């Protein structure tokens, strides 16, 4: 009936639990989670229990036949034995699915909703930008910073050609070696001289 | 951890514990010495006190007389065209170039921090304590900084502007 000869704690609990389950099978629908369960997992190849718990008569006969030499088993019988023990094969449990499309689609949908919310917020909630963001103001500000020679070595003022009164071309910046005129200026140089104030005032102006 | 291949190598273990410790000490001691040596002896010709309040700075020029004034941020509506928003103040700290200057920095109420990044200065203003920083500027111009220790609602709105004149 039950493995009553194993007197471990788990065994005792399993014993009493399964006794209760069997006694109240009409009331207790699902098995207790403390009992060993079957899982189809890549990283747990040999589950604790077989998939089919209650064997039919033919299955019981097959199990008896399994005790003899296995070479007498046909392919179908071997598969049947496999299916008694396991629910899904590795190939089945690892199969691909189209779930990723649902996930990506839902994520993009919520991006869209967020974009709408942000657009509404910009229109109805935020006040106007300060006047210091106007093009004219930024121009005056930049001129003032150049007059002050702000960051003259590697930063802003180093990008301005004071003789020609214009922004320096690529490769002309201080420290950039241009044997062929084509070498690019180091990228972090740009990052350190680009402030949010000047992003609207690029070197094309 | 009981594999016989990795037990019982007491000599090796002692060596590779003591030797790195010795090496670290040999690195640390000169390093500490150099650290204190970098605190130059400046002989400042000028001392200014900078006192942080919520939310403005007070500067005291008490070497040759008693000049004390407050430095408040200019609100955006009061800016002149071309000014830097949130950085301009009504009264700038005027300092000489090519003269060692000593700044004594403290606070009246909460922690602040007096900073001018382009001059390489950042010193915390601690209430009840006088911190000192020294510098010698070489280029004239206007240098901006912002309070660098969270000090309340207008922490972002108490800038520091130093005007260095020849």
Coordinates of C-alpha atoms in Angstrom, one line a residue:
Chain A
X1 CA 0.0 0.0 0.0
X2 CA 2.3 2.8 1.2
X3 CA 6.0 2.8 2.0
X4 CA 5.3 2.5 5.7
X5 CA 8.6 0.9 6.3
X6 CA 10.5 4.1 5.6
X7 CA 10.2 6.0 8.9
X8 CA 11.8 9.3 7.9
X9 CA 10.1 12.6 8.7
X10 CA 9.2 13.2 5.1
X11 CA 8.1 9.6 4.9
X12 CA 5.8 9.9 7.9
X13 CA 4.4 13.2 6.5
X14 CA 4.0 11.7 3.1
X15 CA 2.4 8.7 4.6
X16 CA -0.1 10.6 6.6
X17 CA -0.7 13.1 3.8
X18 CA -1.3 10.5 1.2
X19 CA -3.6 8.6 3.6
X20 CA -5.6 11.8 4.0
X21 CA -5.6 12.3 0.3
X22 CA -6.8 8.8 -0.4
X23 CA -9.3 8.9 2.4
X24 CA -10.7 12.3 1.3
X25 CA -10.2 12.0 -2.4
X26 CA -13.6 13.4 -3.1
X27 CA -12.8 16.6 -1.1
X28 CA -9.1 17.1 -1.6
X29 CA -8.9 17.6 -5.3
X30 CA -5.3 18.5 -5.8
X31 CA -2.3 16.8 -4.3
X32 CA -0.4 18.4 -1.4
X33 CA 2.6 20.3 -2.5
X34 CA 4.7 18.6 0.1
X35 CA 4.5 15.3 -1.9
X36 CA 7.0 14.6 -4.6
X37 CA 5.7 15.8 -7.9
X38 CA 6.4 15.2 -11.5
X39 CA 8.2 18.0 -13.4
X40 CA 9.3 18.4 -17.0
X41 CA 12.5 20.4 -16.7
X42 CA 15.7 20.5 -18.7
X43 CA 17.8 20.8 -15.5
X44 CA 16.0 18.1 -13.6
X45 CA 16.1 15.1 -16.0
X46 CA 14.8 12.4 -13.7
X47 CA 11.7 13.5 -11.9
X48 CA 10.8 12.2 -8.5
X49 CA 7.8 10.3 -9.5
X50 CA 6.5 8.7 -12.7
X51 CA 4.1 10.6 -14.9
X52 CA 1.4 8.0 -14.8
X53 CA 0.5 7.1 -11.2
X54 CA -2.3 4.7 -11.6
X55 CA -1.5 2.1 -14.3
X56 CA -4.2 0.5 -16.3
X57 CA -4.3 -3.3 -16.7
X58 CA -2.4 -3.3 -20.0
X59 CA 0.2 -1.0 -18.5
X60 CA 0.6 -3.2 -15.5
X61 CA 1.1 -6.1 -17.8
X62 CA 3.7 -4.1 -19.7
X63 CA 5.5 -3.3 -16.5
X64 CA 5.7 -7.0 -15.7
X65 CA 7.1 -7.7 -19.2
X66 CA 9.7 -5.0 -18.5
X67 CA 11.1 -7.1 -15.8
X68 CA 12.2 -9.7 -18.3
X69 CA 14.8 -9.1 -21.0
X70 CA 14.3 -5.8 -22.8
X71 CA 15.3 -7.1 -26.2
X72 CA 11.9 -8.8 -26.2
X73 CA 10.1 -5.5 -26.1
X74 CA 8.9 -4.0 -29.3
X75 CA 9.5 -0.3 -30.2
X76 CA 5.9 0.6 -29.4
X77 CA 6.1 -1.0 -26.0
X78 CA 9.3 0.9 -25.3
X79 CA 7.7 4.1 -26.2
X80 CA 4.7 3.1 -24.1
X81 CA 7.0 2.5 -21.1
X82 CA 8.6 5.9 -21.7
X83 CA 5.3 7.6 -21.8
X84 CA 4.3 6.0 -18.5
X85 CA 7.4 7.4 -16.9
X86 CA 7.6 10.8 -18.7
X87 CA 5.1 13.2 -19.9
X88 CA 7.1 15.1 -22.5
X89 CA 10.3 14.2 -24.2
X90 CA 13.2 16.6 -24.1
X91 CA 12.5 17.6 -27.7
X92 CA 8.9 18.4 -26.8
X93 CA 9.6 20.2 -23.6
X94 CA 12.2 22.4 -25.3
X95 CA 10.1 23.2 -28.3
X96 CA 10.0 26.8 -29.4
X97 CA 6.8 28.9 -29.2
X98 CA 5.5 32.1 -30.5
X99 CA 5.2 33.6 -27.1
X100 CA 8.0 36.1 -27.8
X101 CA 5.8 37.8 -30.4
X102 CA 3.1 38.4 -27.8
X103 CA 5.7 39.7 -25.3
X104 CA 7.3 42.1 -27.7
X105 CA 4.0 43.2 -29.1
X106 CA 2.7 44.0 -25.6
X107 CA 5.8 45.8 -24.6
X108 CA 5.7 48.0 -27.7
X109 CA 2.0 48.6 -27.1
X110 CA 2.8 50.0 -23.7
X111 CA 5.7 52.1 -25.2
X112 CA 3.0 53.6 -27.4
X113 CA 0.7 54.4 -24.5
X114 CA 3.6 56.0 -22.6
X115 CA 4.4 58.1 -25.6
X116 CA 0.8 59.3 -25.8
X117 CA 0.9 60.1 -22.1
X118 CA 4.1 62.1 -22.5
X119 CA 2.7 64.0 -25.4
X120 CA -0.3 64.9 -23.4
X121 CA 1.9 65.9 -20.5
X122 CA 4.0 68.2 -22.7
X123 CA 0.9 69.9 -24.0
X124 CA -1.2 70.3 -20.9
X125 CA 1.1 70.0 -17.9
X126 CA 4.5 71.5 -18.5
X127 CA 5.0 75.2 -18.7
X128 CA 6.9 77.0 -21.4
X129 CA 10.7 76.6 -21.6
X130 CA 12.6 79.5 -20.0
X131 CA 13.6 82.3 -22.3
X132 CA 17.3 81.2 -21.9
X133 CA 16.5 78.4 -24.4
X134 CA 15.7 80.8 -27.2
X135 CA 18.1 80.6 -30.1
X136 CA 19.0 84.3 -29.7
X137 CA 19.7 83.8 -26.1
X138 CA 21.8 80.7 -26.6
X139 CA 23.7 82.6 -29.3
X140 CA 24.5 85.5 -27.0
X141 CA 25.4 83.0 -24.2
X142 CA 27.8 81.1 -26.5
X143 CA 29.4 84.3 -27.7
X144 CA 29.9 85.4 -24.0
X145 CA 31.4 82.0 -23.2
X146 CA 33.8 82.3 -26.1
X147 CA 34.7 85.8 -25.1
X148 CA 35.5 84.5 -21.6
X149 CA 37.5 81.7 -23.2
X150 CA 35.7 79.0 -21.3
X151 CA 37.6 75.7 -21.2
X152 CA 40.3 76.9 -23.6
X153 CA 42.4 73.8 -23.7
X154 CA 40.1 71.0 -24.6
X155 CA 36.6 72.3 -24.2
X156 CA 34.5 74.9 -25.8
X157 CA 36.9 77.7 -26.5
X158 CA 39.4 75.3 -28.0
X159 CA 36.8 74.5 -30.7
X160 CA 36.5 78.1 -31.9
X161 CA 38.9 79.6 -34.4
X162 CA 39.6 83.1 -33.0
X163 CA 41.4 84.3 -36.1
X164 CA 38.7 83.4 -38.6
X165 CA 35.9 83.9 -36.2
X166 CA 34.2 80.6 -36.9
X167 CA 34.1 77.1 -35.5
X168 CA 37.2 75.0 -36.2
X169 CA 36.9 72.3 -38.8
X170 CA 37.3 68.7 -37.8
X171 CA 40.9 67.9 -37.2
X172 CA 41.9 71.5 -36.5
X173 CA 41.3 71.2 -32.8
X174 CA 44.2 71.6 -30.4
X175 CA 46.2 68.4 -30.1
X176 CA 44.6 66.6 -33.0
X177 CA 47.3 65.3 -35.3
X178 CA 46.4 65.6 -38.9
X179 CA 49.2 64.3 -41.2
X180 CA 46.7 63.6 -43.9
X181 CA 43.9 65.9 -42.8
X182 CA 41.6 63.0 -42.4
X183 CA 42.1 61.8 -38.9
X184 CA 39.0 62.1 -36.7
X185 CA 39.1 64.0 -33.4
X186 CA 38.8 61.8 -30.4
X187 CA 35.2 61.3 -29.5
X188 CA 35.3 62.1 -25.9
X189 CA 36.5 65.5 -26.8
X190 CA 33.1 66.2 -28.3
X191 CA 31.3 64.9 -25.3
X192 CA 33.2 67.1 -22.9
X193 CA 32.5 70.3 -24.8
X194 CA 28.9 69.7 -25.7
X195 CA 26.6 71.0 -23.0
X196 CA 22.8 70.9 -23.3
X197 CA 22.9 74.6 -23.8
X198 CA 24.8 74.3 -27.0
X199 CA 23.2 71.3 -28.5
X200 CA 21.0 73.6 -30.5
X201 CA 24.0 75.5 -31.7
X202 CA 26.0 73.0 -33.6
X203 CA 29.1 73.7 -35.6
X204 CA 27.0 74.1 -38.7
X205 CA 25.9 77.5 -37.6
Chain B
X1 CA 38.1 21.3 1.0
X2 CA 39.6 18.2 2.4
X3 CA 41.4 17.1 -0.8
X4 CA 44.9 16.1 0.2
X5 CA 46.3 17.9 -2.7
X6 CA 45.3 21.3 -1.3
X7 CA 46.0 20.8 2.4
X8 CA 49.2 21.0 4.4
X9 CA 51.2 23.6 2.6
X10 CA 51.8 25.7 5.6
X11 CA 55.1 27.3 4.4
X12 CA 53.6 28.4 1.1
X13 CA 50.6 29.8 2.8
X14 CA 52.7 31.7 5.3
X15 CA 54.8 33.2 2.5
X16 CA 51.9 34.3 0.4
X17 CA 50.2 36.0 3.3
X18 CA 53.2 37.8 4.7
X19 CA 54.8 38.9 1.5
X20 CA 51.8 40.7 0.1
X21 CA 51.2 42.4 3.4
X22 CA 54.8 43.6 3.4
X23 CA 54.4 44.8 -0.2
X24 CA 51.3 46.7 0.7
X25 CA 53.0 48.4 3.7
X26 CA 55.8 49.4 1.4
X27 CA 53.3 51.0 -1.0
X28 CA 51.2 52.6 1.7
X29 CA 53.8 54.5 3.7
X30 CA 55.3 56.6 0.9
X31 CA 51.9 57.1 -0.5
X32 CA 50.7 58.6 2.8
X33 CA 53.8 60.8 2.9
X34 CA 53.1 62.1 -0.6
X35 CA 49.5 62.7 0.3
X36 CA 50.4 65.1 3.0
X37 CA 53.1 66.6 0.8
X38 CA 50.6 67.6 -1.8
X39 CA 49.1 70.0 0.8
X40 CA 51.4 72.8 -0.4
X41 CA 52.7 75.6 1.8
X42 CA 51.2 78.5 0.0
X43 CA 51.7 81.6 2.1
X44 CA 48.5 83.2 1.0
X45 CA 48.4 86.9 0.4
X46 CA 44.7 87.1 0.7
X47 CA 42.2 85.4 2.9
X48 CA 38.4 85.4 2.3
X49 CA 35.7 83.8 4.3
X50 CA 32.8 82.1 2.6
X51 CA 29.8 81.3 4.7
X52 CA 27.0 79.1 3.4
X53 CA 23.4 79.8 4.3
X54 CA 20.2 78.4 3.1
X55 CA 20.2 79.4 0.3
X56 CA 23.0 81.9 -0.5
X57 CA 26.6 82.6 0.2
X58 CA 28.1 85.3 2.4
X59 CA 31.6 86.5 1.6
X60 CA 33.8 88.4 4.1
X61 CA 36.9 90.3 3.1
X62 CA 38.3 91.2 6.4
X63 CA 42.0 91.4 5.6
X64 CA 42.1 95.1 4.9
X65 CA 38.8 96.4 6.3
X66 CA 35.5 94.9 6.7
X67 CA 33.7 94.1 3.5
X68 CA 30.9 91.6 3.9
X69 CA 28.2 90.9 1.4
X70 CA 25.7 88.3 0.3
X71 CA 25.6 86.5 -3.0
X72 CA 22.2 85.5 -4.2
X73 CA 21.4 83.7 -7.4
X74 CA 19.8 85.9 -10.0
X75 CA 16.3 84.8 -10.7
X76 CA 15.7 84.0 -14.5
X77 CA 13.6 87.1 -14.9
X78 CA 16.4 89.3 -13.7
X79 CA 19.0 88.0 -16.2
X80 CA 20.7 90.1 -18.7
X81 CA 20.6 88.7 -22.3
X82 CA 23.3 86.1 -22.7
X83 CA 23.6 85.3 -19.0
X84 CA 23.7 81.8 -17.8
X85 CA 20.5 80.7 -16.1
X86 CA 20.8 79.4 -12.6
X87 CA 24.5 80.4 -12.5
X88 CA 24.6 84.2 -12.3
X89 CA 24.6 85.9 -9.0
X90 CA 24.1 89.5 -7.9
X91 CA 27.5 89.9 -6.2
X92 CA 30.4 88.0 -7.4
X93 CA 33.5 87.0 -5.4
X94 CA 36.2 89.2 -6.8
X95 CA 39.7 87.8 -6.5
X96 CA 43.1 88.6 -7.8
X97 CA 45.0 86.3 -10.2
X98 CA 48.6 85.2 -9.6
X99 CA 48.2 85.6 -5.9
X100 CA 47.8 82.7 -3.5
X101 CA 44.3 83.0 -2.0
X102 CA 43.1 81.3 1.1
X103 CA 39.3 80.5 1.3
X104 CA 38.0 79.7 4.8
X105 CA 34.7 78.0 4.3
X106 CA 32.0 77.3 6.8
X107 CA 28.2 77.3 7.2
X108 CA 25.6 79.0 9.3
X109 CA 23.0 76.3 9.2
X110 CA 23.3 73.0 7.3
X111 CA 26.0 71.4 5.2
X112 CA 26.9 73.2 1.9
X113 CA 29.8 72.8 -0.4
X114 CA 31.8 75.6 -2.0
X115 CA 32.9 74.6 -5.5
X116 CA 34.5 76.0 -8.5
X117 CA 35.3 73.0 -10.8
X118 CA 37.4 74.8 -13.3
X119 CA 39.7 76.0 -10.5
X120 CA 39.7 72.5 -9.0
X121 CA 38.1 73.6 -5.8
X122 CA 35.5 71.8 -3.8
X123 CA 35.3 72.2 0.0
X124 CA 32.5 71.3 2.2
X125 CA 30.9 74.0 4.3
X126 CA 30.3 72.4 7.7
X127 CA 28.5 74.3 10.4
X128 CA 30.7 74.8 13.5
X129 CA 33.9 74.1 11.5
X130 CA 36.2 76.1 9.4
X131 CA 37.6 74.4 6.3
X132 CA 40.4 75.9 4.4
X133 CA 41.3 75.7 0.7
X134 CA 44.0 77.5 -1.1
X135 CA 44.5 78.3 -4.7
X136 CA 46.4 80.4 -7.1
X137 CA 44.6 81.3 -10.3
X138 CA 46.5 82.2 -13.4
X139 CA 43.8 83.2 -15.9
X140 CA 41.5 86.1 -15.4
X141 CA 37.8 85.6 -16.1
X142 CA 34.6 84.6 -14.6
X143 CA 34.3 81.2 -13.0
X144 CA 31.1 79.5 -12.0
X145 CA 30.3 76.8 -9.6
X146 CA 27.3 75.4 -7.7
X147 CA 26.6 74.3 -4.2
X148 CA 27.7 70.7 -4.0
X149 CA 26.1 69.4 -0.8
X150 CA 22.4 68.9 -0.6
X151 CA 21.0 71.6 1.7
X152 CA 17.3 71.9 1.2
X153 CA 14.8 73.1 -1.3
X154 CA 17.0 75.6 -3.1
X155 CA 20.2 73.6 -3.1
X156 CA 20.4 73.9 -6.9
X157 CA 19.9 77.6 -6.7
X158 CA 22.8 78.9 -4.8
X159 CA 25.7 79.2 -7.3
X160 CA 29.2 80.6 -6.7
X161 CA 30.7 83.0 -9.2
X162 CA 34.3 84.1 -8.9
X163 CA 35.5 87.0 -10.9
X164 CA 39.3 86.9 -11.2
X165 CA 40.9 90.1 -12.1
X166 CA 44.5 91.0 -12.9

